[in-house]
Every structure is written in structure tokens, then in C-alpha cells.
Coordinates of C-alpha atoms (C1' of nucleotides) in Angstrom, one line a residue:
Chain A
M26 CA -7.9 7.8 -35.1
L27 CA -8.6 9.5 -31.9
V28 CA -8.8 7.8 -28.5
R29 CA -9.4 9.1 -25.1
V30 CA -6.2 9.5 -23.2
N31 CA -6.3 9.7 -19.5
A32 CA -8.9 12.2 -18.3
N33 CA -9.4 15.9 -18.1
P34 CA -8.1 16.8 -14.6
S35 CA -10.4 19.7 -14.0
H36 CA -13.4 17.5 -13.9
K37 CA -12.0 15.8 -10.9
S38 CA -11.5 18.8 -8.6
V39 CA -14.1 18.9 -5.9
P40 CA -14.6 22.6 -4.9
T41 CA -16.9 21.6 -2.0
E42 CA -14.0 19.9 -0.3
L43 CA -11.7 22.8 -0.8
T44 CA -14.1 25.4 0.5
A45 CA -14.9 23.2 3.4
L46 CA -11.3 23.2 4.3
V47 CA -10.4 26.8 3.7
G48 CA -13.3 29.0 3.2
Q49 CA -12.1 31.9 1.0
T50 CA -10.8 30.9 -2.4
S51 CA -8.4 33.8 -2.2
L52 CA -6.3 32.0 0.4
W53 CA -5.2 29.4 -2.1
H54 CA -2.0 30.1 -4.0
E55 CA -0.6 28.4 -7.1
F56 CA 2.8 26.8 -6.9
K57 CA 4.9 24.7 -9.3
Y58 CA 7.4 21.9 -8.6
Q59 CA 9.9 20.6 -11.1
R60 CA 10.1 16.9 -11.7
G61 CA 12.0 15.2 -8.9
T62 CA 11.8 18.1 -6.4
E63 CA 10.5 17.7 -2.9
V64 CA 7.1 19.1 -1.9
F65 CA 7.5 18.3 1.8
G66 CA 9.8 16.1 3.9
E67 CA 9.1 13.5 6.5
A68 CA 9.1 14.9 10.0
E69 CA 8.6 18.5 8.8
P70 CA 5.8 20.5 10.3
A71 CA 2.7 20.3 8.1
E72 CA 2.1 23.9 7.3
Y73 CA 0.2 23.7 4.1
V74 CA -2.7 21.8 2.5
Y75 CA -2.3 21.0 -1.2
Q76 CA -4.5 20.3 -4.1
L77 CA -2.9 18.9 -7.1
R78 CA -3.8 20.8 -10.3
A79 CA -1.5 19.1 -12.8
G80 CA 1.3 16.5 -12.7
A81 CA 1.8 13.7 -10.1
V82 CA 3.2 13.3 -6.6
R83 CA 4.4 10.3 -4.7
T84 CA 4.5 10.0 -0.9
Y85 CA 6.9 7.6 0.7
K86 CA 9.0 6.5 3.7
L87 CA 12.6 5.5 3.5
L88 CA 14.6 3.0 5.6
S89 CA 18.1 3.9 6.6
D90 CA 19.6 1.7 3.9
G91 CA 17.6 3.2 1.1
R92 CA 14.7 0.8 0.9
R93 CA 11.6 2.9 0.0
Q94 CA 7.9 2.3 0.5
I95 CA 5.6 4.5 -1.5
G96 CA 2.3 5.0 0.3
G97 CA 0.4 6.5 -2.5
F98 CA 0.3 8.5 -5.7
H99 CA -1.5 11.8 -6.0
L100 CA -3.2 12.7 -9.3
P101 CA -4.8 15.9 -10.5
G102 CA -7.8 16.8 -8.3
D103 CA -6.4 15.1 -5.2
I104 CA -6.0 16.9 -1.9
F105 CA -3.0 15.9 0.2
G106 CA -0.6 16.9 2.9
L107 CA -3.5 17.0 5.4
E108 CA -3.6 13.3 6.2
N109 CA -0.5 13.6 8.2
G110 CA -1.5 15.4 11.3
D111 CA 0.7 18.2 12.5
V112 CA 3.9 16.7 11.3
H113 CA 4.4 15.0 7.9
R114 CA 4.9 11.3 8.3
F115 CA 5.9 10.9 4.7
T116 CA 8.1 12.7 2.2
A117 CA 6.3 13.9 -0.9
D118 CA 7.9 14.8 -4.2
A119 CA 6.9 15.6 -7.7
I120 CA 7.2 12.6 -10.2
I121 CA 6.8 15.0 -13.1
D122 CA 6.5 18.7 -13.4
T123 CA 3.6 19.5 -11.1
T124 CA 1.3 22.4 -10.3
V125 CA -0.5 22.6 -7.0
W126 CA -2.8 25.0 -5.1
L127 CA -1.8 25.4 -1.5
A128 CA -3.2 27.1 1.5
R129 CA -1.7 27.6 5.0
R130 CA -3.2 25.4 7.5
E131 CA -3.3 28.2 10.0
N132 CA -6.0 29.7 7.8
M133 CA -8.1 26.7 8.9
F134 CA -9.9 27.9 12.0
G135 CA -10.6 24.4 13.4
G136 CA -14.4 25.0 13.1
L137 CA -16.8 22.1 12.7
T138 CA -17.0 22.1 8.9
E139 CA -13.2 22.1 8.6
V140 CA -12.6 19.4 11.1
A141 CA -15.4 17.3 9.6
A142 CA -14.0 17.8 6.1
T143 CA -10.5 16.8 7.4
L144 CA -12.0 13.7 9.0
K145 CA -13.5 12.7 5.7
L146 CA -10.2 13.0 3.9
V147 CA -8.2 11.3 6.6
N148 CA -10.7 8.5 6.6
R149 CA -10.3 8.1 2.9
S150 CA -6.6 7.8 3.3
L151 CA -7.0 5.2 6.0
E152 CA -9.2 3.1 3.8
H153 CA -6.7 3.3 1.0
A154 CA -3.9 2.3 3.5
E155 CA -6.0 -0.6 4.7
N156 CA -6.5 -2.0 1.3
H157 CA -2.8 -1.5 0.6
L158 CA -2.0 -3.6 3.7
L159 CA -3.8 -6.6 2.3
L160 CA -2.1 -6.1 -1.0
L161 CA 1.4 -5.9 0.5
G162 CA 0.9 -8.6 3.1
R163 CA -1.0 -11.3 1.3
Q164 CA -1.0 -10.9 -2.5
T165 CA 1.4 -12.2 -5.2
A166 CA 3.4 -10.1 -7.6
L167 CA 0.9 -10.6 -10.4
E168 CA -2.1 -9.8 -8.2
R169 CA -0.4 -6.6 -6.9
T170 CA 0.4 -5.5 -10.4
A171 CA -3.2 -6.1 -11.6
A172 CA -4.6 -4.3 -8.5
F173 CA -2.3 -1.3 -9.2
L174 CA -3.4 -1.1 -12.8
L175 CA -7.1 -1.3 -11.8
E176 CA -6.6 1.5 -9.2
M177 CA -4.9 3.8 -11.8
D178 CA -7.5 2.9 -14.4
R179 CA -10.3 3.8 -12.0
R180 CA -8.7 7.0 -10.8
L181 CA -8.0 8.1 -14.4
Q182 CA -11.6 7.3 -15.2
Q183 CA -10.9 4.3 -17.4
P184 CA -9.2 6.0 -20.4
A185 CA -8.7 4.1 -23.6
L186 CA -5.0 4.7 -23.2
M187 CA -3.6 5.1 -19.7
I188 CA -0.4 7.2 -19.5
L189 CA 1.4 6.5 -16.3
P190 CA 3.5 9.3 -14.9
M191 CA 5.6 7.0 -12.7
S192 CA 8.5 4.7 -13.5
R193 CA 8.7 1.0 -13.0
R194 CA 10.8 1.6 -9.9
D195 CA 8.0 3.8 -8.4
I196 CA 5.4 1.1 -9.2
A197 CA 7.7 -1.5 -7.6
D198 CA 8.2 0.6 -4.4
Y199 CA 4.4 1.1 -4.2
L200 CA 3.8 -2.6 -4.6
G201 CA 6.6 -3.8 -2.4
L202 CA 8.4 -5.5 -5.3
T203 CA 11.5 -4.9 -7.5
L204 CA 11.2 -3.1 -10.8
E205 CA 12.2 -6.3 -12.6
T206 CA 9.3 -8.2 -11.1
V207 CA 6.9 -5.4 -12.1
S208 CA 8.3 -5.5 -15.6
R209 CA 7.9 -9.3 -15.8
A210 CA 4.3 -9.1 -14.4
L211 CA 3.4 -6.5 -17.0
S212 CA 4.9 -8.7 -19.7
T213 CA 2.9 -11.6 -18.5
L214 CA -0.3 -9.6 -18.6
R215 CA 0.6 -8.5 -22.1
D216 CA 1.3 -12.1 -23.2
R217 CA -2.1 -13.1 -21.9
G218 CA -3.7 -10.4 -24.0
I219 CA -5.1 -8.5 -21.1
L220 CA -3.2 -5.3 -22.0
S221 CA -0.8 -3.8 -24.4
L222 CA 2.2 -1.7 -23.7
E223 CA 2.5 1.1 -26.1
G224 CA 4.8 4.0 -26.9
K225 CA 8.5 4.1 -26.7
M226 CA 8.9 4.4 -23.0
Q227 CA 6.2 1.8 -22.3
R228 CA 4.3 4.1 -19.9
K229 CA 1.3 4.0 -22.1
I230 CA -1.0 1.1 -21.3
A231 CA -4.2 0.0 -22.9
L232 CA -6.4 -2.4 -20.9
H233 CA -8.2 -4.9 -23.1
D234 CA -9.9 -7.1 -20.5
R235 CA -10.7 -5.4 -17.3
P236 CA -12.9 -8.3 -15.9
K237 CA -10.0 -10.7 -16.3
L238 CA -7.6 -8.2 -14.7
A239 CA -10.0 -7.9 -11.8
G240 CA -10.2 -11.7 -11.5
I241 CA -6.4 -11.8 -11.2
A242 CA -6.3 -8.9 -8.7
L243 CA -8.8 -10.6 -6.4
G244 CA -7.0 -13.9 -6.3
P245 CA -7.6 -17.4 -7.8
H246 CA -10.9 -18.1 -6.1
A247 CA -12.7 -14.9 -7.0
L248 CA -15.7 -15.9 -9.2
P249 CA -16.2 -14.1 -12.5
G250 CA -19.4 -12.3 -11.5
R251 CA -17.9 -10.8 -8.4
K252 CA -18.0 -7.2 -7.7
F253 CA -15.0 -5.0 -6.9
E254 CA -14.4 -1.4 -6.0
Chain B
M1 CA 10.5 -14.3 42.8
L2 CA 8.0 -11.8 41.5
V3 CA 8.3 -10.1 38.2
R4 CA 6.1 -7.6 36.5
V5 CA 3.9 -9.4 34.0
N6 CA 2.3 -7.3 31.3
A7 CA 0.6 -4.3 32.8
N8 CA -2.4 -3.3 34.7
P9 CA -5.0 -2.5 32.0
S10 CA -6.9 0.1 34.0
H11 CA -4.0 2.5 34.0
K12 CA -4.2 2.6 30.2
S13 CA -7.7 3.8 29.8
V14 CA -8.0 7.4 28.9
P15 CA -11.3 8.8 30.2
T16 CA -10.8 12.1 28.4
E17 CA -11.0 10.4 25.1
L18 CA -14.1 8.4 26.1
T19 CA -16.0 11.4 27.4
A20 CA -15.0 13.4 24.4
L21 CA -16.6 10.8 22.2
V22 CA -19.7 10.2 24.2
G23 CA -20.4 12.6 26.9
Q24 CA -22.4 10.8 29.5
T25 CA -20.7 7.8 31.1
S26 CA -24.1 6.3 31.6
L27 CA -24.3 5.6 27.9
W28 CA -21.5 3.1 28.0
H29 CA -22.5 -0.6 28.5
E30 CA -20.4 -3.5 29.3
F31 CA -20.3 -6.5 27.1
K32 CA -18.4 -9.8 26.9
Y33 CA -17.2 -11.9 24.0
Q34 CA -16.0 -15.4 24.2
R35 CA -12.7 -16.4 22.7
G36 CA -13.0 -16.7 18.9
T37 CA -16.4 -14.9 18.6
E38 CA -17.0 -12.0 16.2
V39 CA -17.3 -8.5 17.6
F40 CA -18.3 -7.0 14.2
G41 CA -18.0 -8.1 10.6
E42 CA -16.6 -6.4 7.5
A43 CA -19.2 -4.4 5.6
E44 CA -21.6 -4.3 8.5
P45 CA -22.8 -0.9 9.5
A46 CA -20.7 0.6 12.3
E47 CA -23.3 1.1 15.1
Y48 CA -21.0 1.1 18.2
V49 CA -17.8 2.4 19.5
Y50 CA -15.8 0.0 21.7
Q51 CA -13.3 0.4 24.5
L52 CA -11.5 -2.8 25.4
R53 CA -11.5 -3.4 29.1
A54 CA -9.9 -6.8 29.2
G55 CA -8.8 -9.4 26.7
A56 CA -7.6 -8.9 23.1
V57 CA -9.2 -8.3 19.7
R58 CA -7.8 -8.7 16.2
T59 CA -9.1 -6.8 13.1
Y60 CA -8.6 -8.3 9.7
K61 CA -9.5 -8.6 6.1
L62 CA -9.9 -11.9 4.2
L63 CA -9.3 -12.8 0.6
S64 CA -11.7 -15.2 -1.1
D65 CA -9.3 -18.1 -0.8
G66 CA -8.8 -17.6 2.9
R67 CA -5.6 -15.6 3.0
R68 CA -5.9 -13.2 5.9
Q69 CA -4.3 -9.9 6.7
I70 CA -4.6 -8.7 10.3
G71 CA -4.5 -4.9 10.4
G72 CA -4.0 -4.6 14.1
F73 CA -4.4 -6.0 17.6
H74 CA -6.4 -4.1 20.3
L75 CA -5.3 -4.4 23.9
P76 CA -7.0 -3.2 27.1
G77 CA -7.5 0.6 27.0
D78 CA -7.8 0.8 23.3
I79 CA -10.8 2.4 21.6
F80 CA -11.8 0.8 18.3
G81 CA -14.6 0.4 15.8
L82 CA -14.6 4.0 15.1
E83 CA -11.7 4.2 12.6
N84 CA -13.9 2.5 10.1
G85 CA -16.3 5.2 9.0
D86 CA -20.0 4.3 8.7
V87 CA -19.3 0.8 7.6
H88 CA -16.8 -1.5 9.1
R89 CA -13.9 -2.2 6.7
F90 CA -12.5 -5.0 8.8
T91 CA -13.8 -8.0 10.7
A92 CA -13.1 -7.9 14.4
D93 CA -13.1 -10.9 16.7
A94 CA -12.0 -11.8 20.2
I95 CA -8.7 -13.6 20.4
I96 CA -9.3 -14.6 24.1
D97 CA -12.3 -14.0 26.4
T98 CA -12.8 -10.2 26.2
T99 CA -14.7 -7.5 27.9
V100 CA -15.6 -4.2 26.2
W101 CA -17.5 -1.1 27.0
L102 CA -19.6 0.0 24.1
A103 CA -21.7 3.0 23.2
R104 CA -24.1 3.5 20.3
R105 CA -22.7 5.9 17.7
E106 CA -26.0 7.6 17.4
N107 CA -25.4 9.0 20.8
M108 CA -22.6 10.9 19.3
F109 CA -24.1 14.2 18.2
G110 CA -21.5 15.1 15.7
G111 CA -20.4 18.2 17.7
L112 CA -17.0 19.7 17.5
T113 CA -15.5 17.9 20.4
E114 CA -16.7 14.6 19.2
V115 CA -15.6 15.0 15.6
A116 CA -12.2 16.4 16.8
A117 CA -11.8 13.4 19.1
T118 CA -12.7 11.0 16.3
L119 CA -10.2 12.7 14.0
K120 CA -7.5 12.2 16.6
L121 CA -8.3 8.5 16.8
V122 CA -8.6 8.0 13.1
N123 CA -5.3 9.8 12.6
R124 CA -3.6 7.5 15.1
S125 CA -5.0 4.5 13.1
L126 CA -3.6 6.0 9.9
E127 CA -0.2 6.5 11.4
H128 CA -0.2 2.9 12.5
A129 CA -1.2 1.7 9.1
E130 CA 1.5 3.7 7.5
N131 CA 4.2 2.2 9.6
H132 CA 2.6 -1.2 8.9
L133 CA 2.9 -0.5 5.1
L134 CA 6.6 0.0 5.4
L135 CA 6.9 -3.2 7.4
L136 CA 5.0 -5.3 5.0
G137 CA 6.4 -3.8 1.8
R138 CA 10.1 -3.5 2.6
Q139 CA 11.2 -5.4 5.7
T140 CA 12.5 -9.0 6.1
A141 CA 11.0 -11.7 8.3
L142 CA 13.4 -11.1 11.1
E143 CA 12.9 -7.3 11.0
R144 CA 9.1 -7.7 11.0
T145 CA 9.2 -10.0 14.0
A146 CA 11.5 -7.7 15.9
A147 CA 9.2 -4.8 15.1
F148 CA 6.2 -6.7 16.3
L149 CA 7.9 -7.6 19.6
L150 CA 8.9 -4.0 20.1
E151 CA 5.3 -2.8 19.4
M152 CA 3.8 -5.2 21.8
D153 CA 6.5 -4.4 24.4
R154 CA 5.7 -0.7 24.2
R155 CA 2.0 -1.2 24.3
L156 CA 2.2 -3.5 27.3
Q157 CA 4.5 -0.9 28.9
Q158 CA 7.7 -3.0 28.8
P159 CA 6.8 -5.7 31.2
A160 CA 9.5 -8.0 32.5
L161 CA 7.5 -10.9 31.0
M162 CA 5.3 -10.3 28.0
I163 CA 2.3 -12.6 27.7
L164 CA 1.0 -12.6 24.2
P165 CA -2.6 -13.3 23.7
M166 CA -2.3 -14.2 20.1
S167 CA -1.1 -17.4 18.3
R168 CA 1.8 -17.7 16.0
R169 CA -0.7 -17.8 13.1
D170 CA -2.1 -14.5 14.2
I171 CA 1.3 -12.9 14.4
A172 CA 2.1 -14.3 11.0
D173 CA -1.1 -12.9 9.5
Y174 CA -0.2 -9.5 11.0
L175 CA 3.3 -9.6 9.6
G176 CA 2.5 -11.0 6.2
L177 CA 4.4 -14.2 6.9
T178 CA 3.7 -17.9 7.6
L179 CA 3.5 -19.2 11.1
E180 CA 6.6 -21.3 10.5
T181 CA 8.6 -18.3 9.5
V182 CA 7.5 -16.5 12.7
S183 CA 8.5 -19.5 14.8
R184 CA 11.9 -19.6 13.1
A185 CA 12.5 -15.9 13.6
L186 CA 11.6 -16.1 17.3
S187 CA 14.0 -19.1 17.6
T188 CA 16.7 -17.1 15.9
L189 CA 16.2 -14.2 18.3
R190 CA 16.3 -16.7 21.2
D191 CA 19.5 -18.2 19.9
R192 CA 21.1 -14.7 19.7
G193 CA 20.3 -14.2 23.4
I194 CA 17.9 -11.3 22.7
L195 CA 14.9 -12.9 24.2
S196 CA 13.7 -16.1 25.9
L197 CA 10.6 -18.1 25.2
E198 CA 9.0 -19.2 28.5
G199 CA 6.1 -21.2 29.6
K200 CA 4.6 -24.3 28.2
M201 CA 2.8 -22.7 25.3
Q202 CA 5.7 -20.3 24.4
R203 CA 3.5 -17.3 24.5
K204 CA 5.5 -15.8 27.4
I205 CA 8.4 -13.8 26.1
A206 CA 11.1 -12.0 28.1
L207 CA 13.1 -9.4 26.2
H208 CA 16.8 -9.3 27.3
D209 CA 18.2 -6.8 24.8
R210 CA 15.8 -4.1 23.6
P211 CA 18.4 -2.0 21.9
K212 CA 19.7 -4.9 19.8
L213 CA 16.1 -5.8 19.0
A214 CA 15.5 -2.2 17.8
G215 CA 18.7 -2.4 15.7
I216 CA 17.3 -5.4 13.9
A217 CA 13.8 -3.9 13.5
L218 CA 15.3 -0.8 11.8
G219 CA 17.4 -2.6 9.3
P220 CA 21.1 -3.3 8.9
H221 CA 22.3 0.3 8.5
A222 CA 20.6 1.7 11.6
L223 CA 23.3 3.0 13.9
P224 CA 23.3 2.0 17.5
G225 CA 22.5 5.5 18.8
R226 CA 19.6 6.0 16.5
K227 CA 16.2 7.0 17.9
F228 CA 13.0 5.2 17.2
E229 CA 9.4 5.6 18.3
Chain C
dC13 C1' 28.2 11.5 -30.3
dG14 C1' 28.6 10.2 -25.6
dA15 C1' 26.5 9.8 -21.1
dC16 C1' 22.6 8.9 -18.9
dT17 C1' 18.0 7.0 -17.7
dC18 C1' 14.5 3.7 -18.4
dC19 C1' 12.8 -0.8 -19.5
dT20 C1' 13.1 -5.7 -20.7
dT21 C1' 14.9 -10.2 -20.5
dG22 C1' 17.8 -14.0 -18.9
dA23 C1' 20.4 -16.8 -15.5
dC24 C1' 20.9 -17.9 -11.0
dA25 C1' 20.5 -17.5 -5.9
dG26 C1' 18.1 -17.1 -1.7
dC27 C1' 14.4 -16.1 1.5
dG28 C1' 10.3 -17.5 2.8
dT29 C1' 6.7 -21.0 1.7
dT30 C1' 5.1 -25.6 1.5
dC31 C1' 4.9 -30.2 3.1
dA32 C1' 5.8 -33.1 6.8
dA33 C1' 6.9 -35.2 11.2
dC34 C1' 6.9 -34.7 16.1
dA35 C1' 6.1 -33.1 20.8
dG36 C1' 3.6 -30.8 24.3
dT37 C1' -0.8 -28.9 26.0
dA38 C1' -5.6 -28.0 26.4
dG39 C1' -10.1 -29.5 26.1
dT40 C1' -13.6 -33.1 26.3
dG41 C1' -16.1 -37.0 27.7
dG42 C1' -16.3 -41.4 29.6
Chain D
dC25 C1' -8.5 -39.9 36.2
dC26 C1' -7.4 -41.3 31.8
dA27 C1' -8.1 -41.8 26.9
dC28 C1' -8.9 -39.4 23.0
dT29 C1' -8.8 -35.6 20.0
dA30 C1' -7.8 -31.1 18.6
dC31 C1' -4.8 -27.4 18.8
dT32 C1' -0.4 -25.2 19.1
dG33 C1' 4.4 -24.7 18.4
dT34 C1' 9.1 -26.2 16.7
dT35 C1' 12.1 -28.0 13.4
dG36 C1' 13.7 -30.2 9.0
dA37 C1' 13.8 -30.8 3.9
dA38 C1' 12.6 -29.4 -0.6
dC39 C1' 10.4 -26.2 -3.6
dG40 C1' 9.4 -21.9 -5.9
dC41 C1' 8.5 -17.1 -6.2
dT42 C1' 10.8 -13.1 -6.1
dG43 C1' 15.3 -10.8 -5.7
dT44 C1' 19.9 -10.1 -7.5
dC45 C1' 23.1 -9.6 -11.0
dA46 C1' 24.0 -8.9 -15.6
dA47 C1' 23.5 -7.6 -20.5
dG48 C1' 21.4 -5.1 -24.1
dG49 C1' 18.2 -2.0 -26.5
dA50 C1' 16.0 2.3 -26.9
dG51 C1' 15.1 7.1 -25.8
dT52 C1' 16.7 11.7 -24.1
dC53 C1' 19.7 15.5 -23.4
dG54 C1' 23.5 18.3 -23.8

DNA sequence: CGACTCCTTGACAGCGTTCAACAGTAGTGG
DNA sequence: CCACTACTGTTGAACGCTGTCAAGGAGTCG
């Protein structure tokens, strides 16, 4: 039997946003990063804008003793590296083998369309960060895990089988938890029949009850008929 | 004996930013909010830009069961209400009696200078949110409290005596803690000689050892000579 | 096959929450 | 001016969620 697995990345790219940022397509170059390698580092000058073609990227901050907070994951179609201003405020590296298109930021002339397109992207990042704040500050481990799954599900266009590129540790560092707690939360959701963990490495997840998952993500008092983004 | 208490607000206003956003000064109007009243609500259309003249404002999100996450505090000189896009993603209300200058956003013509000034402000909000993420996701109660004090100290221009407008509950909801934990953390810092809590309502704080406080905020492995923003 | 990584699960500990009591202050109205 | 109430903040005690430590299985790679 055939099931839809994740989504076709090419459908997600938004050419309008690209051309608004850097007019000529010819200024974009393809580049590949091996799994685990750094795309850019925190505090480095932000020279390029990236659009992810294939693979996955995580952006994070580190504390001096190694604690890590992942700010977000970038999936095919996403534009990133721009939401940082002139200097990167995060480190970005490839979770799996990754292909990007990149353009020098100096090729952006600072015209109205470019600044407006940048504003739109930065604003989107801000909105994501704001939701992330509520998650980290005020939600339980189970709620965070449910919210993470729903976010990935939405961004992968609700595939029948979701293939996560990131490890349990990555998820934990995104959710402000430990990998053990994430693992336990996923097991709990499995035991409740909301999802099933498939495949040998357990990175394939099938969601069986999205409404119930959303109910968990929104907290105990969220009514069944409630809408969510 | 006289000590410097907080800072003179008027020195903080940045006329350049204001005029870049809305050219004519005449388009700004003064408005007052009583302590506890709402400036704007989440999901409302963002009609105005605000500059805080006096008082203090908190912006926050609520979960359906009442859990609250404060995204930030606005102090005299700050511009806010713009970092939300077309629709407010936070509720904002006055912590104490507050005076603002406001201008209709429709008076912003979307020209290059205005969009560029907006981008700068939104980018600043994003940077703040990103640091907040690390705080909420990966720092302990004592570290969060130390970081909060340093942020306020910096924004009030390191006064000899810091007068906080917000309650322990507000601080807790900003730091993702309970008010009891914040109170205990402050007592711990007092017992260590890093600060003293003064005044009847304990909202006056004098910092005695900023380097040590910074050492706590950055985590156990931060070396003494380390730089911080 | 051996070394390594990734994930799950169990047992236990601890940090922060919850529940509670108490004191001091502000606000209100008589 | 005082009584009354509501609010704010501190502190103590016990609980519980999540972290820590540990073991074991399963997959991958050379």
C-alpha cells in the first residue's frame, strides 16, 4: 500500500519572496552541506541569504556550559539567515545532508521591495518566536511535545507518515526539555492511541487523532471545537 | 543623602526613530491609561504606534486556563505596538498609570524610510525574543532572576536604586516561574550580598555586585572576565 | 564483529510548584 | 481617623513533574 510521506519540497518554494529579495535569479548559487556541518556561526557577519532546497537545518544558541536552545528548524522551501540582522545571532547547522540556494546580501540594494520583503520574513520569525515563548514559559512537557508535532505536521503539509529529520535530543533542545522526557511524552501519546511510532529509528510518526493532539497542545481547558493555527 | 533613582525618561526618547516612522510631529497625540487598563488586545487590528512617555506597559499572551506569558515590559522611551504586524499578537496593558504618544499607522505611507525604521524595530524585538527563548528554555530560576535584574538595570541606565513598576507575579510570568520562586530567588541574592531589597513594598532594589550578578545570569561556567551584552 | 549512535524504559533525586500561614501596605468608606 | 478589605510579598512544608543516572536493545558503519 502506498501512503503519502512528508511532502514534495518544490511545492513549498515561494519564488515571489526570492525575487523580491534578490531580483536576478542568476545571483543565486547552489551549495551543499553534509550532515552535522555548520552553515553559519553565531556572531559571524551575515553575508548570505539562504533558501533551503533539500534537507533540514537547526538554528540555536549555546550557553557556556553546553546547554543548547534550538530556536527553530528550517525545512525545504524556507528562507533563513536573514532574520538575524547584520550579524548572526544563532548558529545554524545541517541536521542531515542539505542543499541550499544562497545569495550574497550585498546584492540586495536596500530598495523598497527588498526591505519590505525582509520585513515580512523577519515579522514571521518574530511571530514564531513569540509562540515559542509561551510554549517554553508556560506549557507542560506533554503540551510542548503535542505542539511540536502539530507544527511539524502543518509544515510538512499533514502527510500520512511524518518523517522527522531531527533526533530526540534536537526536539528536546527545541522544547526546553531532556531527550528522555520527549521520549516519554511520545510514548504516552502512542499509548493513548493518538499516534504511532514507526520504523526502526522511530523517526517516522503517523498521527491518528489530530483534534485530540490539538486539545492537548492548547491546555486542559481548551474546548473541543476550538480553532488553532 | 541623595541617590540617583531610576533615570530621567526624557533622555531615552529617540526622536529620530519617531520621525522616521511618522514624519510630522503633529500627528502624534498624547493619551493616558490608568493602572491595569488595556492598551490593546490580542487579535485586534493594529491601528496605532505607541511611544511610552511615562509609566510601564506589559505585553503578554494567555492560555485558555489563565496561564500567562509576558513577552516584555515597555519603559519610558520605548516604541511598541508596531512589532505585531497588522494584527496584535499580544495583549498590552498598563502596569501603572501610563502616558503614551500615539500615531495612526495609516499615517505611515509605507515609504522606504518608514519601512526601514519598522524593520529596525521589529528586528530589535526579535533579538529580545531570541534571548528570552534561551532564558525560558535553558536557564534555572536563579539565572533567570539575575538576567531579569540585569536587563532592567541596563534599561533604567544602572540607577543606584532601581524602582520596579511590576509585581512579583509580573516578573514570574515574564520568567516562566511562580511568584514564590521569584521571591525566593531575590531573597537568595539578598542573602549573598548581591543586592538589597528596600522600601516597604520591596520594589526598590539596589544592586551591589553587578559582575557577580552577571556571572550568575550566564551560568556556572561563565568565566569572570567574560563579556555580556 | 566491535564501536558508536539513537531511542526507550526504569529508578530515584531535586528544582520548582502548590498549598498555606503570616505580616505589612494600600485603598476605601464610614 | 480608624476599621475593614484587598493586595502584595515572604517564608515554610510537602508534593510532583521533569531531570539525572543507568541499563539495555536495536541500527549503522567501518
